[in-house]
């Protein structure tokens, strides 16, 4: 029986580790980990979450096991989160047992969209914002080029596993340098809109939403940690924008 409890404890810890690594909300992480434990026959499951680690304690037939896992950031990936939820549901319904759940969990691969599809869609989304802000088609095209170029830089830096803060700062710098050409050469009816719209891809919306959700639902420490990280990413973006404006000598949309 102790071997079963150890296996289930590892299953719960791995599920929580993957959920946190891929950007799941803290409440969802805690609920799914408890559901994994109850569906596997544990009498009680206690969870403690922090910004970089988790602690799991399982109680089974008056025997207690505690395990700890570090949780490195693997990037937001809702596909992996959804797959873990499906495994949990199958386990609860008796379709699979905890050993099969472990094998399915090990087989999860956080697949991502084609990088050029991402570049194109990011460019279109930022360009759409420029149109909503009153820019003409020249502004639209310049925004598309600036944000697409910045996204390529962001992907290349990300693939080399550099610090996210440096990634955001460099991406903001390159994007602003490209978009500043619209102001320098007076392209379009409102070239300053290009500079404002092209860096919108760097707004850390998902971490900010998760931070507020965590604090509202009782995970104050997690919420504060995520809010601080999102704020640092915003600061890095601002530093990159200001540095680019200083280099090209364009104030753009800054009054």
XYZ file of C-alpha atoms in Angstrom:
255
model
C 0.000 0.000 0.000
C 2.911 2.343 0.682
C 4.095 1.840 -2.899
C 0.668 2.929 -4.198
C 0.735 6.034 -2.013
C 4.211 6.949 -3.244
C 3.140 6.506 -6.874
C -0.001 8.588 -6.382
C 1.976 11.291 -4.555
C 4.378 11.488 -7.501
C 1.419 11.658 -9.902
C -0.193 14.525 -7.984
C 3.094 16.422 -7.678
C 3.908 16.045 -11.380
C 0.427 17.203 -12.413
C 0.713 20.291 -10.214
C 4.240 20.991 -11.413
C 3.139 20.912 -15.055
C 0.062 23.056 -14.387
C 2.070 25.774 -12.631
C 4.844 25.644 -15.240
C 2.358 26.277 -18.051
C 0.525 29.197 -16.452
C -2.565 27.674 -14.825
C -4.446 29.639 -12.173
C -3.554 28.651 -8.592
C -7.122 27.678 -7.688
C -7.272 25.360 -10.694
C -3.913 23.827 -9.761
C -4.979 23.117 -6.196
C -8.383 21.734 -7.169
C -6.991 19.410 -9.849
C -4.267 18.078 -7.549
C -6.838 17.251 -4.855
C -9.104 15.620 -7.442
C -6.201 13.483 -8.683
C -5.585 12.322 -5.124
C -9.202 11.540 -4.252
C -9.778 9.754 -7.564
C -6.705 7.604 -6.875
C -8.016 6.542 -3.453
C -6.167 8.885 -1.104
C -7.973 9.762 2.132
C -6.715 13.349 2.177
C -4.535 15.614 0.023
C -3.010 18.880 1.268
C -1.393 21.355 -1.141
C 0.913 24.315 -0.559
C 1.836 26.498 -3.547
C 4.497 29.155 -4.022
C 5.769 31.046 -7.037
C 8.581 28.571 -7.759
C 7.649 25.347 -5.939
C 4.875 23.218 -4.466
C 4.483 20.871 -1.525
C 2.062 17.901 -1.543
C 1.056 15.802 1.444
C -1.058 12.665 1.004
C -2.755 10.713 3.793
C -3.670 7.091 3.123
C -4.633 4.568 5.818
C -3.083 6.761 8.534
C 0.206 6.915 6.599
C 1.516 10.322 5.536
C 3.866 11.165 2.637
C 5.108 14.666 1.786
C 6.909 15.583 -1.440
C 8.241 18.850 -2.866
C 8.738 19.914 -6.474
C 10.322 22.988 -8.047
C 8.221 24.655 -10.759
C 10.288 26.376 -13.462
C 8.400 28.564 -15.913
C 7.810 26.733 -19.210
C 5.685 29.414 -20.853
C 1.917 29.709 -21.087
C 0.390 26.688 -22.807
C -3.319 26.021 -22.307
C -3.164 22.860 -24.417
C -1.075 21.129 -21.743
C -3.415 22.399 -19.010
C -6.451 21.074 -20.888
C -4.846 17.657 -21.385
C -4.161 17.367 -17.650
C -7.799 18.231 -16.936
C -8.927 15.475 -19.307
C -6.701 12.925 -17.582
C -8.170 13.959 -14.229
C -11.734 13.522 -15.524
C -10.945 10.071 -16.951
C -9.386 9.076 -13.629
C -12.459 10.246 -11.704
C -14.798 8.313 -13.995
C -12.811 5.106 -13.669
C -11.790 4.978 -17.333
C -8.134 4.770 -16.296
C -6.282 3.996 -13.064
C -3.483 6.001 -11.467
C -0.782 4.024 -13.310
C -2.352 4.755 -16.690
C -2.828 8.382 -15.635
C 0.906 8.559 -14.904
C 1.742 7.224 -18.368
C -0.625 9.696 -20.022
C 0.862 12.532 -17.986
C 4.379 11.552 -19.078
C 3.228 11.546 -22.716
C 1.974 15.145 -22.665
C 3.970 17.274 -25.093
C 3.390 21.055 -24.985
C 3.056 21.514 -28.734
C 3.012 25.061 -30.046
C 1.672 26.795 -33.131
C 3.871 27.258 -36.186
C 6.140 30.213 -35.485
C 5.317 32.004 -38.744
C 1.609 31.681 -38.060
C 2.203 33.317 -34.676
C 4.258 36.099 -36.267
C 1.532 36.804 -38.829
C -1.307 36.788 -36.316
C 0.575 39.023 -33.866
C 1.306 41.456 -36.691
C -2.344 41.502 -37.741
C -3.627 41.970 -34.198
C -1.353 44.956 -33.499
C -2.137 46.407 -36.929
C -5.853 46.038 -36.194
C -5.381 48.117 -33.039
C -3.739 50.837 -35.120
C -6.778 50.933 -37.402
C -9.100 51.123 -34.416
C -7.038 54.056 -33.149
C -7.686 55.958 -36.393
C -4.693 55.052 -38.534
C -4.911 54.624 -42.305
C -3.690 51.649 -44.327
C -0.115 52.953 -44.405
C -0.139 53.058 -40.610
C -1.664 49.552 -40.659
C 1.165 48.183 -42.802
C 3.914 49.871 -40.791
C 2.440 48.519 -37.553
C 2.252 45.057 -39.090
C 5.922 45.180 -40.127
C 7.138 46.556 -36.784
C 5.211 44.101 -34.603
C 6.037 41.125 -36.851
C 9.729 42.000 -36.790
C 9.622 42.381 -33.020
C 7.898 39.015 -32.635
C 10.603 37.294 -34.677
C 13.225 38.783 -32.354
C 11.208 37.699 -29.313
C 10.984 34.122 -30.594
C 14.690 33.918 -31.398
C 15.674 35.178 -27.947
C 13.138 32.850 -26.309
C 14.498 29.807 -28.160
C 17.915 30.581 -26.702
C 16.452 30.624 -23.156
C 17.548 34.124 -22.202
C 16.018 35.910 -19.222
C 12.427 36.998 -20.018
C 13.146 40.536 -18.804
C 15.969 40.914 -21.311
C 13.756 39.344 -23.973
C 11.013 41.925 -23.443
C 13.473 44.839 -23.304
C 15.268 43.864 -26.528
C 11.992 43.107 -28.327
C 10.550 46.479 -27.301
C 13.760 48.191 -28.471
C 13.742 46.546 -31.914
C 9.998 47.051 -32.403
C 10.201 50.728 -31.473
C 13.198 51.337 -33.755
C 11.264 49.871 -36.700
C 8.036 51.705 -35.891
C 9.902 55.002 -35.392
C 10.674 55.047 -39.116
C 7.026 55.928 -39.716
C 7.487 59.074 -37.617
C 10.865 59.960 -39.129
C 9.576 59.713 -42.716
C 6.039 60.869 -41.853
C 4.298 57.797 -43.211
C 0.517 57.658 -42.904
C -1.994 60.047 -41.411
C -0.896 59.445 -37.782
C 2.568 57.851 -37.663
C 2.790 58.079 -33.866
C 0.013 55.442 -33.680
C 2.464 52.945 -35.194
C 4.807 53.302 -32.217
C 1.996 52.889 -29.706
C 0.252 49.950 -31.389
C 3.241 47.826 -32.367
C 4.371 47.178 -28.765
C 0.954 46.029 -27.525
C 2.061 42.410 -28.051
C 4.319 42.866 -24.998
C 1.514 43.643 -22.552
C 1.603 40.774 -19.974
C -2.165 40.368 -19.865
C -2.337 36.697 -18.860
C 0.007 36.991 -15.836
C -1.846 40.098 -14.644
C -5.235 38.384 -14.907
C -3.920 35.333 -13.036
C -2.365 37.579 -10.381
C -5.672 39.318 -9.645
C -7.586 36.006 -9.724
C -5.126 34.426 -7.276
C -5.376 37.304 -4.808
C -9.173 37.366 -4.989
C -9.388 33.599 -4.375
C -7.099 33.476 -1.366
C -3.709 32.694 -2.932
C -2.253 36.040 -1.899
C 1.429 35.072 -2.052
C 1.048 33.577 -5.521
C -0.901 36.620 -6.689
C 1.712 39.048 -5.414
C 4.557 37.045 -6.991
C 2.810 36.944 -10.365
C 1.914 40.635 -10.165
C 5.519 41.568 -9.402
C 6.773 39.486 -12.343
C 4.216 41.063 -14.690
C 5.222 44.513 -13.433
C 8.902 43.749 -14.051
C 8.085 42.634 -17.605
C 6.210 45.907 -18.132
C 9.180 47.855 -16.744
C 11.566 46.014 -19.079
C 9.303 46.858 -22.021
C 9.265 50.536 -21.033
C 13.056 50.621 -20.745
C 13.381 49.128 -24.232
C 10.961 51.688 -25.688
C 12.691 54.660 -24.016
C 16.132 53.409 -25.105
C 14.956 53.096 -28.723
C 13.428 56.570 -28.671
C 16.708 57.975 -27.369
C 18.718 56.231 -30.087
C 16.537 57.330 -33.029
C 15.743 60.738 -31.542
C 11.974 60.364 -31.860
C 9.566 60.977 -29.007
C 6.662 59.396 -30.859
C 3.556 59.117 -28.722
C 5.261 60.382 -25.560
C 4.152 63.939 -24.839
